[in-house]
PDB file of C-alpha atoms in Angstrom:
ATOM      1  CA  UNK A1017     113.670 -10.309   4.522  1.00 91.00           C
ATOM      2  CA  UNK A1018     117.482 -10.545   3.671  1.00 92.00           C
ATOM      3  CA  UNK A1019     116.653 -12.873   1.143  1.00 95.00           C
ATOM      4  CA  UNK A1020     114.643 -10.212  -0.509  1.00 95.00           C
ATOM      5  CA  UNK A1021     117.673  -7.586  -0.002  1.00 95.00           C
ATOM      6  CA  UNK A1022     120.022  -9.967  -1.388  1.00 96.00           C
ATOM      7  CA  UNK A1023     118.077 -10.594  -4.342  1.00 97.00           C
ATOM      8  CA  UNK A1024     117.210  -6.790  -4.863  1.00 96.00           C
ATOM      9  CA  UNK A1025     121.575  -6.263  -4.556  1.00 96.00           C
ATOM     10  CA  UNK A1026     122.018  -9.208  -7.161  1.00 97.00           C
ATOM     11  CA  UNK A1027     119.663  -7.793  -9.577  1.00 97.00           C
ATOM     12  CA  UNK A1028     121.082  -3.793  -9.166  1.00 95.00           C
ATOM     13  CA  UNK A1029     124.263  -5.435  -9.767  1.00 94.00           C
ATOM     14  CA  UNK A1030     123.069  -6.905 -13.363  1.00 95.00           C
ATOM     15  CA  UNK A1031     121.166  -4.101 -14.426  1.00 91.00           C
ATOM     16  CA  UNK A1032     124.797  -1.938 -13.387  1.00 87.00           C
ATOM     17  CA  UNK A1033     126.869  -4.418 -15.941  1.00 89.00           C
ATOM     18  CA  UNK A1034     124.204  -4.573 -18.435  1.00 90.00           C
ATOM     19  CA  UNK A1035     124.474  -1.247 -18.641  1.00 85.00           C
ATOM     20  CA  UNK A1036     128.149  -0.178 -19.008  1.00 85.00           C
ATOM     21  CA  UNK A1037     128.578  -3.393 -21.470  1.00 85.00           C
ATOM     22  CA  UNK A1038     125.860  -3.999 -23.899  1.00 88.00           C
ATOM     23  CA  UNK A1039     124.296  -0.346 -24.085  1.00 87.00           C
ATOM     24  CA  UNK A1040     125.226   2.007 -27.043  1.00 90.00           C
ATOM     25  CA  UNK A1041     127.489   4.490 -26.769  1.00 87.00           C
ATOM     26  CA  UNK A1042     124.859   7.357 -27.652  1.00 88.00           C
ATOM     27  CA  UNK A1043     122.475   6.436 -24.617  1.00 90.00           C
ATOM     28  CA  UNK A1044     125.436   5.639 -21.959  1.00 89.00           C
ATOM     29  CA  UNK A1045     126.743   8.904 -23.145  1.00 90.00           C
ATOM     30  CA  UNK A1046     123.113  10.016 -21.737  1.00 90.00           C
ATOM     31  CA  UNK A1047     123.141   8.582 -18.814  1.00 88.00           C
ATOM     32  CA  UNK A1048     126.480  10.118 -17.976  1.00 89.00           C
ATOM     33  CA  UNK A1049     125.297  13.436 -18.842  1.00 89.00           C
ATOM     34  CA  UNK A1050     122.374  12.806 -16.855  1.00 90.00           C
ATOM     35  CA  UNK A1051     124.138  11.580 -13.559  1.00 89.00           C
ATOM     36  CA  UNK A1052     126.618  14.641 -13.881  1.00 89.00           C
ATOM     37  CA  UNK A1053     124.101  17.042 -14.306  1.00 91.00           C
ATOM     38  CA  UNK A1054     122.671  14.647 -10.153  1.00 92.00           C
ATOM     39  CA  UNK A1055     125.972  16.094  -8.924  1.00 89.00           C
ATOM     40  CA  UNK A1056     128.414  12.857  -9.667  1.00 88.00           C
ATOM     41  CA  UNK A1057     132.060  13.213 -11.294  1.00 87.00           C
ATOM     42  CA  UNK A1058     131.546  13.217 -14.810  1.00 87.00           C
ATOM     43  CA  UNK A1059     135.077  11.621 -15.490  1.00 88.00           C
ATOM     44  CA  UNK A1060     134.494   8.627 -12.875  1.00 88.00           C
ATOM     45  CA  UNK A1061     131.304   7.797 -14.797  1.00 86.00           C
ATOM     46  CA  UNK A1062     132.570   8.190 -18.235  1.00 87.00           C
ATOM     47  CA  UNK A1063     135.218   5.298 -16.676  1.00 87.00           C
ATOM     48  CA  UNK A1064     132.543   3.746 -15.535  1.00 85.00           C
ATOM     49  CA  UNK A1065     130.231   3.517 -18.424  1.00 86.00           C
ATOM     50  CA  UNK A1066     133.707   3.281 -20.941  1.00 83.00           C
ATOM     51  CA  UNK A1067     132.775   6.415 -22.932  1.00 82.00           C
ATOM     52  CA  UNK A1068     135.723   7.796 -24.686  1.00 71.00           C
ATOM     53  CA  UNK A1069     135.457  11.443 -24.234  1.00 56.00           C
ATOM     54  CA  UNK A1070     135.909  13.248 -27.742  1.00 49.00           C
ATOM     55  CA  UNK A1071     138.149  15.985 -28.763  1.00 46.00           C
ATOM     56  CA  UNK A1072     139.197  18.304 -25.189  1.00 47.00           C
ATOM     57  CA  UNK A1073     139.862  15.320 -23.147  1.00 46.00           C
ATOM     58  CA  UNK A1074     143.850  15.049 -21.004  1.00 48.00           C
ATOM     59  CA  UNK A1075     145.053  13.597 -23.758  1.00 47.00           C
ATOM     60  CA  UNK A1076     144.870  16.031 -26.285  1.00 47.00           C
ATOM     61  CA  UNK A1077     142.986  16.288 -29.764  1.00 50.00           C
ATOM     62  CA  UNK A1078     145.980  13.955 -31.183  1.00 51.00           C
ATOM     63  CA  UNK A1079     144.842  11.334 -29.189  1.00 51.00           C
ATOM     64  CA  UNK A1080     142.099   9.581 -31.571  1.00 55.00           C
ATOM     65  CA  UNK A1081     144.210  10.130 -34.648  1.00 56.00           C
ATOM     66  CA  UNK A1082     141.082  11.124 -37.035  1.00 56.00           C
ATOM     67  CA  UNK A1083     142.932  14.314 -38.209  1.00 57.00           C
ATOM     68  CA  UNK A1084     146.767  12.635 -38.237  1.00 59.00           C
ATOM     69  CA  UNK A1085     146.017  10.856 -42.032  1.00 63.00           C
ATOM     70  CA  UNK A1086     143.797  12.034 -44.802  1.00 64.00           C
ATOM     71  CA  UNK A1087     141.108   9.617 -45.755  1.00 61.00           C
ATOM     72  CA  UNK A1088     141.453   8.080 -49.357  1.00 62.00           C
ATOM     73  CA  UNK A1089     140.132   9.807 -52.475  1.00 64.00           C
ATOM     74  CA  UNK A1090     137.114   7.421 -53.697  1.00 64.00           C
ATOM     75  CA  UNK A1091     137.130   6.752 -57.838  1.00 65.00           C
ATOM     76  CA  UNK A1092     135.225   4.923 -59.844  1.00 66.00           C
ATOM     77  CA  UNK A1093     136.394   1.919 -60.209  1.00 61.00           C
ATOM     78  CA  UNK A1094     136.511   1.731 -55.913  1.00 61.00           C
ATOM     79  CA  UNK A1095     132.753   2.830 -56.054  1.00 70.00           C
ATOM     80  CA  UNK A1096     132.105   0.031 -58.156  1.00 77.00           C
ATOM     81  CA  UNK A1097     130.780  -3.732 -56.814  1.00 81.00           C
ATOM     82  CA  UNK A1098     131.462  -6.396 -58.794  1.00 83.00           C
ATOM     83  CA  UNK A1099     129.139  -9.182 -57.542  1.00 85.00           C
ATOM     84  CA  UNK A1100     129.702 -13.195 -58.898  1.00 88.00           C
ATOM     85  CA  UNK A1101     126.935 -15.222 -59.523  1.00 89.00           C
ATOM     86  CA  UNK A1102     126.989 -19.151 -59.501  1.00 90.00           C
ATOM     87  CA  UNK A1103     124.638 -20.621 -61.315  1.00 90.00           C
ATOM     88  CA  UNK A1104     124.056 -24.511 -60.496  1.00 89.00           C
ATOM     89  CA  UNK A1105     122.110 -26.642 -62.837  1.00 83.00           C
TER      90      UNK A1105
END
Protein backbone atom coordinates (compact mmCIF):
# COMPACT_ATOMS: atom_id res chain seq x y z
CA UNK A 1 0.00 0.00 0.00
CA UNK A 2 2.80 2.69 0.51
CA UNK A 3 4.35 1.46 -2.42
CA UNK A 4 1.30 2.44 -4.32
CA UNK A 5 1.26 6.02 -2.45
CA UNK A 6 4.77 6.50 -3.22
CA UNK A 7 4.39 5.80 -6.72
CA UNK A 8 1.08 7.90 -7.03
CA UNK A 9 3.50 11.07 -5.15
CA UNK A 10 6.36 10.32 -7.78
CA UNK A 11 4.12 10.50 -10.67
CA UNK A 12 2.02 13.94 -9.29
CA UNK A 13 5.41 15.20 -8.94
CA UNK A 14 6.25 14.66 -12.88
CA UNK A 15 3.08 15.60 -14.18
CA UNK A 16 3.70 19.10 -11.67
CA UNK A 17 7.27 19.73 -13.63
CA UNK A 18 6.00 18.69 -16.90
CA UNK A 19 3.74 21.14 -16.57
CA UNK A 20 5.41 24.43 -15.49
CA UNK A 21 8.43 23.44 -18.03
CA UNK A 22 7.46 22.05 -21.32
CA UNK A 23 3.75 23.47 -21.57
CA UNK A 24 3.05 26.66 -23.70
CA UNK A 25 2.65 29.72 -22.34
CA UNK A 26 -1.07 30.15 -23.72
CA UNK A 27 -2.39 26.91 -21.85
CA UNK A 28 -0.25 27.45 -18.45
CA UNK A 29 -1.64 30.89 -18.68
CA UNK A 30 -5.05 28.71 -18.50
CA UNK A 31 -4.39 26.78 -15.96
CA UNK A 32 -3.47 29.74 -13.82
CA UNK A 33 -6.58 31.43 -14.62
CA UNK A 34 -8.31 28.38 -13.88
CA UNK A 35 -6.73 27.63 -10.35
CA UNK A 36 -7.33 31.41 -9.40
CA UNK A 37 -10.69 31.46 -10.37
CA UNK A 38 -10.46 27.50 -7.32
CA UNK A 39 -9.55 30.24 -4.84
CA UNK A 40 -5.44 30.00 -5.08
CA UNK A 41 -3.08 33.23 -5.27
CA UNK A 42 -2.91 34.09 -8.71
CA UNK A 43 0.69 35.64 -8.31
CA UNK A 44 2.14 32.38 -6.47
CA UNK A 45 0.95 30.35 -9.47
CA UNK A 46 1.99 32.64 -12.17
CA UNK A 47 5.64 31.97 -10.16
CA UNK A 48 4.87 28.77 -10.23
CA UNK A 49 3.95 28.06 -13.75
CA UNK A 50 6.77 31.09 -14.90
CA UNK A 51 4.13 33.21 -16.68
CA UNK A 52 5.29 36.70 -17.10
CA UNK A 53 2.34 38.77 -16.32
CA UNK A 54 1.81 41.46 -19.19
CA UNK A 55 1.40 45.12 -19.00
CA UNK A 56 -0.15 46.12 -15.03
CA UNK A 57 2.20 43.90 -13.28
CA UNK A 58 4.70 45.66 -9.93
CA UNK A 59 6.96 46.45 -12.24
CA UNK A 60 5.41 48.80 -14.35
CA UNK A 61 4.49 48.90 -18.20
CA UNK A 62 8.39 49.85 -18.77
CA UNK A 63 9.30 46.68 -17.64
CA UNK A 64 9.15 44.50 -21.04
CA UNK A 65 10.57 47.33 -23.08
CA UNK A 66 8.14 46.71 -26.27
CA UNK A 67 7.15 50.45 -26.31
CA UNK A 68 10.91 51.92 -25.20
CA UNK A 69 12.30 51.55 -29.21
CA UNK A 70 10.37 51.78 -32.41
CA UNK A 71 10.54 48.72 -34.54
CA UNK A 72 12.44 49.17 -37.96
CA UNK A 73 10.75 50.49 -41.10
CA UNK A 74 10.72 47.31 -43.59
CA UNK A 75 11.83 48.30 -47.51
CA UNK A 76 12.23 46.50 -50.27
CA UNK A 77 15.28 45.43 -50.58
CA UNK A 78 14.86 43.92 -46.58
CA UNK A 79 11.61 42.17 -47.89
CA UNK A 80 13.57 40.61 -50.42
CA UNK A 81 15.29 36.79 -50.11
CA UNK A 82 18.00 36.16 -52.05
CA UNK A 83 18.36 32.34 -52.05
CA UNK A 84 21.91 30.54 -53.62
CA UNK A 85 21.69 27.57 -55.42
CA UNK A 86 24.63 25.01 -55.88
CA UNK A 87 24.45 23.08 -58.57
CA UNK A 88 26.83 19.85 -58.51
CA UNK A 89 27.48 17.94 -61.63
Amino acid sequence: MWQEMIVALIVLAALAHFCTKYLPAALRRQIVAALSKRGYDEARMAKLFNIKSGCGDDAGCGSCGSCDSVPPAKTDASMKRVIKLHVQR
